[in-house]
PDB file of C-alpha atoms in Angstrom:
ATOM      1  CA  MET O  27     128.256 -35.066  63.811  1.00 44.00           C
ATOM      2  CA  SER O  28     131.608 -33.301  63.743  1.00 56.00           C
ATOM      3  CA  ILE O  29     133.216 -32.859  60.347  1.00 79.00           C
ATOM      4  CA  THR O  30     136.852 -33.408  59.475  1.00 91.00           C
ATOM      5  CA  ALA O  31     139.209 -30.571  58.574  1.00 92.00           C
ATOM      6  CA  GLU O  32     139.261 -31.832  54.977  1.00 93.00           C
ATOM      7  CA  GLU O  33     135.441 -31.715  54.794  1.00 93.00           C
ATOM      8  CA  GLU O  34     135.441 -28.226  56.264  1.00 94.00           C
ATOM      9  CA  ALA O  35     138.010 -27.037  53.730  1.00 95.00           C
ATOM     10  CA  TYR O  36     136.131 -28.724  50.887  1.00 94.00           C
ATOM     11  CA  GLY O  37     132.829 -27.162  51.906  1.00 93.00           C
ATOM     12  CA  HIS O  38     134.402 -23.717  52.309  1.00 94.00           C
ATOM     13  CA  LEU O  39     136.069 -23.830  48.894  1.00 95.00           C
ATOM     14  CA  GLN O  40     133.090 -25.329  47.081  1.00 92.00           C
ATOM     15  CA  ARG O  41     130.826 -22.564  48.380  1.00 91.00           C
ATOM     16  CA  ALA O  42     133.369 -19.909  47.371  1.00 92.00           C
ATOM     17  CA  LEU O  43     133.681 -21.383  43.872  1.00 91.00           C
ATOM     18  CA  ARG O  44     129.926 -21.668  43.426  1.00 87.00           C
ATOM     19  CA  LEU O  45     129.455 -18.057  44.482  1.00 85.00           C
ATOM     20  CA  GLY O  46     132.097 -16.920  42.000  1.00 84.00           C
ATOM     21  CA  ARG O  47     134.525 -15.638  44.613  1.00 90.00           C
ATOM     22  CA  TYR O  48     137.398 -17.164  42.627  1.00 91.00           C
ATOM     23  CA  LYS O  49     137.543 -16.623  38.876  1.00 87.00           C
ATOM     24  CA  PRO O  50     138.499 -19.117  36.121  1.00 87.00           C
ATOM     25  CA  GLY O  51     142.278 -19.337  35.764  1.00 88.00           C
ATOM     26  CA  GLU O  52     142.924 -17.964  39.254  1.00 92.00           C
ATOM     27  CA  ARG O  53     145.477 -19.873  41.305  1.00 94.00           C
ATOM     28  CA  LEU O  54     144.409 -21.060  44.758  1.00 95.00           C
ATOM     29  CA  ILE O  55     147.181 -20.732  47.328  1.00 94.00           C
ATOM     30  CA  PRO O  56     146.847 -23.453  49.999  1.00 94.00           C
ATOM     31  CA  GLU O  57     148.711 -21.433  52.644  1.00 95.00           C
ATOM     32  CA  ASP O  58     146.375 -18.464  52.231  1.00 95.00           C
ATOM     33  CA  ILE O  59     143.229 -20.578  52.304  1.00 95.00           C
ATOM     34  CA  ALA O  60     144.464 -22.590  55.291  1.00 95.00           C
ATOM     35  CA  ALA O  61     145.143 -19.365  57.205  1.00 95.00           C
ATOM     36  CA  GLU O  62     141.708 -18.014  56.289  1.00 93.00           C
ATOM     37  CA  ILE O  63     139.924 -21.121  57.559  1.00 93.00           C
ATOM     38  CA  GLY O  64     142.269 -21.632  60.502  1.00 93.00           C
ATOM     39  CA  MET O  65     143.841 -25.002  59.750  1.00 94.00           C
ATOM     40  CA  SER O  66     146.971 -26.589  58.310  1.00 93.00           C
ATOM     41  CA  ARG O  67     147.705 -26.873  54.582  1.00 93.00           C
ATOM     42  CA  MET O  68     147.224 -30.650  54.345  1.00 94.00           C
ATOM     43  CA  PRO O  69     143.392 -30.681  54.587  1.00 94.00           C
ATOM     44  CA  VAL O  70     143.246 -27.875  52.041  1.00 95.00           C
ATOM     45  CA  ARG O  71     145.409 -29.862  49.611  1.00 94.00           C
ATOM     46  CA  GLU O  72     143.142 -32.884  50.096  1.00 94.00           C
ATOM     47  CA  ALA O  73     140.154 -30.650  49.401  1.00 95.00           C
ATOM     48  CA  PHE O  74     141.844 -29.523  46.174  1.00 96.00           C
ATOM     49  CA  ARG O  75     141.918 -33.159  45.006  1.00 94.00           C
ATOM     50  CA  ARG O  76     138.199 -33.586  45.686  1.00 93.00           C
ATOM     51  CA  LEU O  77     137.398 -30.343  43.894  1.00 93.00           C
ATOM     52  CA  ALA O  78     139.478 -31.514  40.921  1.00 93.00           C
ATOM     53  CA  SER O  79     137.353 -34.684  40.776  1.00 90.00           C
ATOM     54  CA  ASP O  80     134.267 -32.458  40.733  1.00 87.00           C
ATOM     55  CA  GLY O  81     135.675 -30.537  37.778  1.00 86.00           C
ATOM     56  CA  LEU O  82     135.802 -27.256  39.717  1.00 90.00           C
ATOM     57  CA  VAL O  83     139.594 -26.897  39.759  1.00 93.00           C
ATOM     58  CA  VAL O  84     142.565 -28.212  37.786  1.00 93.00           C
ATOM     59  CA  LEU O  85     145.769 -29.451  39.425  1.00 94.00           C
ATOM     60  CA  ARG O  86     148.776 -28.465  37.318  1.00 89.00           C
ATOM     61  CA  PRO O  87     152.408 -29.431  38.001  1.00 85.00           C
ATOM     62  CA  ASN O  88     153.796 -25.938  37.553  1.00 79.00           C
ATOM     63  CA  ARG O  89     150.911 -23.774  38.745  1.00 80.00           C
ATOM     64  CA  GLY O  90     149.362 -25.832  41.518  1.00 91.00           C
ATOM     65  CA  CYS O  91     145.588 -25.585  41.926  1.00 95.00           C
ATOM     66  CA  VAL O  92     143.846 -23.401  39.355  1.00 94.00           C
ATOM     67  CA  VAL O  93     140.143 -22.604  39.141  1.00 93.00           C
ATOM     68  CA  ALA O  94     138.624 -24.417  36.173  1.00 89.00           C
ATOM     69  CA  GLY O  95     136.795 -22.547  33.439  1.00 87.00           C
ATOM     70  CA  LEU O  96     134.364 -23.784  30.815  1.00 89.00           C
ATOM     71  CA  THR O  97     134.651 -23.355  27.080  1.00 90.00           C
ATOM     72  CA  VAL O  98     131.513 -22.814  25.007  1.00 92.00           C
ATOM     73  CA  ASP O  99     131.568 -26.454  23.862  1.00 93.00           C
ATOM     74  CA  GLU O 100     131.925 -27.699  27.438  1.00 93.00           C
ATOM     75  CA  LEU O 101     129.032 -25.520  28.567  1.00 94.00           C
ATOM     76  CA  TYR O 102     126.766 -26.876  25.849  1.00 95.00           C
ATOM     77  CA  GLU O 103     127.820 -30.420  26.686  1.00 96.00           C
ATOM     78  CA  ILE O 104     126.932 -29.911  30.363  1.00 96.00           C
ATOM     79  CA  PHE O 105     123.498 -28.592  29.439  1.00 97.00           C
ATOM     80  CA  GLU O 106     122.973 -31.458  27.002  1.00 98.00           C
ATOM     81  CA  ILE O 107     123.799 -33.965  29.752  1.00 98.00           C
ATOM     82  CA  ARG O 108     121.616 -32.056  32.226  1.00 97.00           C
ATOM     83  CA  SER O 109     118.676 -32.134  29.834  1.00 98.00           C
ATOM     84  CA  VAL O 110     118.888 -35.901  29.454  1.00 98.00           C
ATOM     85  CA  LEU O 111     119.369 -36.631  33.154  1.00 98.00           C
ATOM     86  CA  GLU O 112     116.710 -34.209  34.395  1.00 98.00           C
ATOM     87  CA  GLY O 113     114.343 -35.421  31.705  1.00 98.00           C
ATOM     88  CA  LEU O 114     114.841 -38.948  33.011  1.00 98.00           C
ATOM     89  CA  ALA O 115     114.298 -37.738  36.582  1.00 98.00           C
ATOM     90  CA  VAL O 116     110.996 -36.104  35.597  1.00 98.00           C
ATOM     91  CA  ARG O 117     109.815 -39.243  33.821  1.00 97.00           C
ATOM     92  CA  LEU O 118     110.659 -41.414  36.834  1.00 97.00           C
ATOM     93  CA  ALA O 119     109.073 -38.935  39.240  1.00 97.00           C
ATOM     94  CA  MET O 120     105.795 -38.498  37.335  1.00 97.00           C
ATOM     95  CA  PRO O 121     103.716 -40.841  39.570  1.00 96.00           C
ATOM     96  CA  ARG O 122     104.664 -38.687  42.595  1.00 96.00           C
ATOM     97  CA  PHE O 123     103.571 -35.320  41.192  1.00 96.00           C
ATOM     98  CA  ASP O 124     100.386 -35.145  43.244  1.00 96.00           C
ATOM     99  CA  ASP O 125      98.455 -31.968  44.106  1.00 95.00           C
ATOM    100  CA  GLU O 126     100.549 -31.350  47.214  1.00 96.00           C
ATOM    101  CA  ALA O 127     103.828 -31.573  45.289  1.00 96.00           C
ATOM    102  CA  LEU O 128     102.535 -29.390  42.457  1.00 96.00           C
ATOM    103  CA  ASP O 129     101.301 -26.733  44.897  1.00 96.00           C
ATOM    104  CA  GLU O 130     104.789 -26.726  46.446  1.00 96.00           C
ATOM    105  CA  PHE O 131     106.321 -26.071  43.014  1.00 96.00           C
ATOM    106  CA  GLU O 132     103.986 -23.096  42.619  1.00 95.00           C
ATOM    107  CA  ARG O 133     105.221 -21.738  45.956  1.00 95.00           C
ATOM    108  CA  LEU O 134     108.837 -22.294  44.911  1.00 94.00           C
ATOM    109  CA  LEU O 135     108.150 -20.407  41.702  1.00 93.00           C
ATOM    110  CA  ASP O 136     106.726 -17.508  43.726  1.00 92.00           C
ATOM    111  CA  ARG O 137     109.888 -17.451  45.865  1.00 91.00           C
ATOM    112  CA  MET O 138     112.033 -17.448  42.743  1.00 89.00           C
ATOM    113  CA  GLU O 139     110.043 -14.526  41.343  1.00 86.00           C
ATOM    114  CA  ARG O 140     110.363 -12.522  44.565  1.00 86.00           C
ATOM    115  CA  ALA O 141     114.104 -13.183  44.640  1.00 84.00           C
ATOM    116  CA  GLY O 142     114.398 -11.936  41.059  1.00 79.00           C
ATOM    117  CA  GLN O 143     112.454  -8.768  41.832  1.00 77.00           C
ATOM    118  CA  THR O 144     114.776  -7.851  44.691  1.00 75.00           C
ATOM    119  CA  GLY O 145     117.758  -7.964  42.334  1.00 63.00           C
ATOM    120  CA  GLY O 146     119.740 -10.300  44.595  1.00 59.00           C
ATOM    121  CA  SER O 147     121.539 -13.404  43.401  1.00 66.00           C
ATOM    122  CA  ASP O 148     119.345 -15.462  45.738  1.00 83.00           C
ATOM    123  CA  TRP O 149     117.372 -16.172  42.559  1.00 86.00           C
ATOM    124  CA  VAL O 150     120.018 -18.723  41.577  1.00 88.00           C
ATOM    125  CA  ALA O 151     119.589 -20.627  44.841  1.00 89.00           C
ATOM    126  CA  ARG O 152     115.785 -20.599  44.460  1.00 91.00           C
ATOM    127  CA  HIS O 153     116.160 -21.766  40.849  1.00 91.00           C
ATOM    128  CA  GLN O 154     118.322 -24.692  41.931  1.00 92.00           C
ATOM    129  CA  GLU O 155     115.833 -25.517  44.679  1.00 94.00           C
ATOM    130  CA  PHE O 156     113.017 -25.674  42.121  1.00 95.00           C
ATOM    131  CA  HIS O 157     114.912 -28.089  39.873  1.00 96.00           C
ATOM    132  CA  GLY O 158     116.265 -30.027  42.841  1.00 96.00           C
ATOM    133  CA  ARG O 159     112.800 -30.674  44.279  1.00 96.00           C
ATOM    134  CA  ILE O 160     111.599 -32.021  40.949  1.00 96.00           C
ATOM    135  CA  CYS O 161     114.572 -34.369  40.628  1.00 97.00           C
ATOM    136  CA  ALA O 162     114.306 -35.484  44.261  1.00 97.00           C
ATOM    137  CA  LEU O 163     110.911 -37.033  43.527  1.00 97.00           C
ATOM    138  CA  SER O 164     112.602 -39.470  41.139  1.00 97.00           C
ATOM    139  CA  GLN O 165     113.922 -41.206  44.266  1.00 97.00           C
ATOM    140  CA  ARG O 166     117.110 -42.194  42.427  1.00 98.00           C
ATOM    141  CA  PRO O 167     120.004 -41.085  44.678  1.00 97.00           C
ATOM    142  CA  LYS O 168     122.796 -41.631  42.148  1.00 97.00           C
ATOM    143  CA  LEU O 169     120.902 -39.814  39.424  1.00 98.00           C
ATOM    144  CA  ILE O 170     120.181 -36.912  41.773  1.00 97.00           C
ATOM    145  CA  GLN O 171     123.850 -36.770  42.768  1.00 95.00           C
ATOM    146  CA  GLN O 172     124.992 -36.537  39.142  1.00 96.00           C
ATOM    147  CA  ILE O 173     122.484 -33.782  38.380  1.00 97.00           C
ATOM    148  CA  SER O 174     123.516 -31.848  41.485  1.00 94.00           C
ATOM    149  CA  ALA O 175     127.181 -32.032  40.460  1.00 91.00           C
ATOM    150  CA  LEU O 176     126.333 -30.483  37.085  1.00 94.00           C
ATOM    151  CA  HIS O 177     124.457 -27.639  38.783  1.00 93.00           C
ATOM    152  CA  VAL O 178     127.529 -26.917  40.920  1.00 90.00           C
ATOM    153  CA  VAL O 179     129.765 -26.581  37.844  1.00 91.00           C
ATOM    154  CA  ILE O 180     127.481 -24.100  36.084  1.00 92.00           C
ATOM    155  CA  GLU O 181     126.397 -22.121  39.158  1.00 90.00           C
ATOM    156  CA  PRO O 182     129.141 -19.456  38.892  1.00 87.00           C
ATOM    157  CA  TYR O 183     128.069 -18.759  35.301  1.00 87.00           C
ATOM    158  CA  MET O 184     124.407 -18.650  36.323  1.00 86.00           C
ATOM    159  CA  ARG O 185     125.283 -15.977  38.869  1.00 84.00           C
ATOM    160  CA  ILE O 186     127.302 -13.947  36.367  1.00 80.00           C
ATOM    161  CA  TRP O 187     124.433 -14.184  33.871  1.00 80.00           C
ATOM    162  CA  PHE O 188     121.877 -13.166  36.487  1.00 77.00           C
ATOM    163  CA  ASP O 189     123.927 -10.174  37.620  1.00 73.00           C
ATOM    164  CA  ASP O 190     124.492  -9.053  34.033  1.00 70.00           C
ATOM    165  CA  ALA O 191     120.896  -9.551  32.902  1.00 62.00           C
ATOM    166  CA  ASP O 192     119.424  -8.001  36.077  1.00 54.00           C
ATOM    167  CA  LYS O 193     116.946 -10.866  36.154  1.00 53.00           C
ATOM    168  CA  PRO O 194     115.845 -13.501  33.621  1.00 57.00           C
ATOM    169  CA  LEU O 195     112.596 -11.895  32.437  1.00 57.00           C
ATOM    170  CA  SER O 196     111.153 -15.066  30.914  1.00 68.00           C
ATOM    171  CA  ALA O 197     112.002 -17.293  33.871  1.00 80.00           C
ATOM    172  CA  ARG O 198     108.540 -17.355  35.432  1.00 85.00           C
ATOM    173  CA  GLU O 199     106.806 -18.218  32.169  1.00 89.00           C
ATOM    174  CA  GLU O 200     109.280 -20.998  31.403  1.00 90.00           C
ATOM    175  CA  HIS O 201     109.008 -22.572  34.840  1.00 93.00           C
ATOM    176  CA  ALA O 202     105.230 -22.183  34.838  1.00 94.00           C
ATOM    177  CA  ALA O 203     105.250 -24.180  31.584  1.00 95.00           C
ATOM    178  CA  VAL O 204     107.266 -26.876  33.350  1.00 96.00           C
ATOM    179  CA  ILE O 205     104.688 -27.042  36.160  1.00 97.00           C
ATOM    180  CA  ALA O 206     101.853 -27.211  33.606  1.00 97.00           C
ATOM    181  CA  ALA O 207     103.607 -30.142  31.923  1.00 97.00           C
ATOM    182  CA  LEU O 208     103.923 -31.896  35.276  1.00 97.00           C
ATOM    183  CA  ARG O 209     100.206 -31.329  35.927  1.00 96.00           C
ATOM    184  CA  SER O 210      99.352 -32.919  32.572  1.00 95.00           C
ATOM    185  CA  GLY O 211     100.300 -36.363  33.837  1.00 94.00           C
ATOM    186  CA  ASP O 212     101.968 -37.104  30.497  1.00 97.00           C
ATOM    187  CA  ALA O 213     105.466 -38.299  31.424  1.00 97.00           C
ATOM    188  CA  LEU O 214     106.920 -38.092  27.907  1.00 97.00           C
ATOM    189  CA  HIS O 215     105.524 -34.599  27.363  1.00 97.00           C
ATOM    190  CA  ALA O 216     106.900 -33.394  30.712  1.00 97.00           C
ATOM    191  CA  GLU O 217     110.274 -34.930  29.889  1.00 98.00           C
ATOM    192  CA  GLN O 218     110.395 -33.047  26.584  1.00 97.00           C
ATOM    193  CA  VAL O 219     109.365 -29.742  28.191  1.00 97.00           C
ATOM    194  CA  ILE O 220     112.079 -29.906  30.862  1.00 97.00           C
ATOM    195  CA  GLN O 221     114.679 -30.879  28.251  1.00 97.00           C
ATOM    196  CA  ASP O 222     113.738 -27.960  26.003  1.00 96.00           C
ATOM    197  CA  HIS O 223     113.771 -25.592  28.985  1.00 94.00           C
ATOM    198  CA  ILE O 224     117.278 -26.656  30.026  1.00 96.00           C
ATOM    199  CA  LEU O 225     118.732 -26.595  26.499  1.00 95.00           C
ATOM    200  CA  GLY O 226     117.283 -23.137  25.929  1.00 92.00           C
ATOM    201  CA  THR O 227     119.332 -21.722  28.809  1.00 89.00           C
ATOM    202  CA  ALA O 228     122.735 -22.648  27.380  1.00 92.00           C
ATOM    203  CA  PRO O 229     122.923 -19.938  24.671  1.00 90.00           C
ATOM    204  CA  MET O 230     122.236 -17.237  27.277  1.00 85.00           C
ATOM    205  CA  LEU O 231     125.206 -18.346  29.386  1.00 87.00           C
ATOM    206  CA  ALA O 232     127.555 -19.015  26.475  1.00 87.00           C
ATOM    207  CA  GLU O 233     128.739 -15.404  26.186  1.00 82.00           C
ATOM    208  CA  PHE O 234     130.197 -15.585  29.705  1.00 77.00           C
ATOM    209  CA  VAL O 235     132.533 -18.529  29.055  1.00 80.00           C
ATOM    210  CA  THR O 236     135.803 -18.966  27.173  1.00 70.00           C
ATOM    211  CA  PRO O 237     135.302 -19.479  23.404  1.00 69.00           C
ATOM    212  CA  SER O 238     136.240 -22.959  22.211  1.00 60.00           C
ATOM    213  CA  PRO O 239     139.060 -23.056  19.629  1.00 59.00           C
ATOM    214  CA  GLY O 240     137.435 -23.382  16.224  1.00 55.00           C
ATOM    215  CA  SER O 241     133.957 -23.655  17.705  1.00 50.00           C
ATOM    216  CA  THR O 242     130.770 -22.325  16.141  1.00 49.00           C
ATOM    217  CA  PRO O 243     129.685 -19.022  17.700  1.00 43.00           C
ATOM    218  CA  ALA O 244     126.977 -19.497  20.315  1.00 41.00           C
ATOM    219  CA  GLY O 245     124.341 -17.655  18.352  1.00 43.00           C
ATOM    220  CA  GLU O 246     124.840 -19.938  15.331  1.00 45.00           C
ATOM    221  CA  ARG O 247     124.525 -23.263  17.118  1.00 48.00           C
ATOM    222  CA  ALA O 248     121.599 -25.490  16.316  1.00 43.00           C
TER     223      ALA O 248
END
């Protein structure tokens, strides 16, 4: 199916934002983006509105479209919401974690590890694929959509963190623990493991976001 100009502009900008091409606080100029894609300004402006609904940009009367940035408190809130939603997805998906699905998660973990060893930011995509496959087995489209939207918002920070840290050294062990919890067949245990895994990532990303006014330093949060 052919896509509309607005969808093309939206897809182009969302990918650029997720990859960190535009930085928080940077102004997006519709004329420049339209020329880059090869279209008029109107679809780009419509795409701005969709991106604002996603929380990726902010539309300001005097500055136009500005790339959104997260404060420390906002980052923690996103990870708190993620932990609850992905925990629910795991609990709902538990009856579908058969041997075939679990073997696939092992293969995904191997791909993630290889991506980390090469030093490329492809690790982030493989990481999202791992979590996405787990959530997909919940077979709850609206839940999956909400989780995916949260991953999009934090992806630029995941990439910055990965580039700065070279590669998350504990990632394989943590995700192997998730797979072990899924193999246990205990839905409540698996839910708790995935929640703890997600919440444990937030402090590592917190240093790459804007400090919240009057907030507790990341290292001192409970």
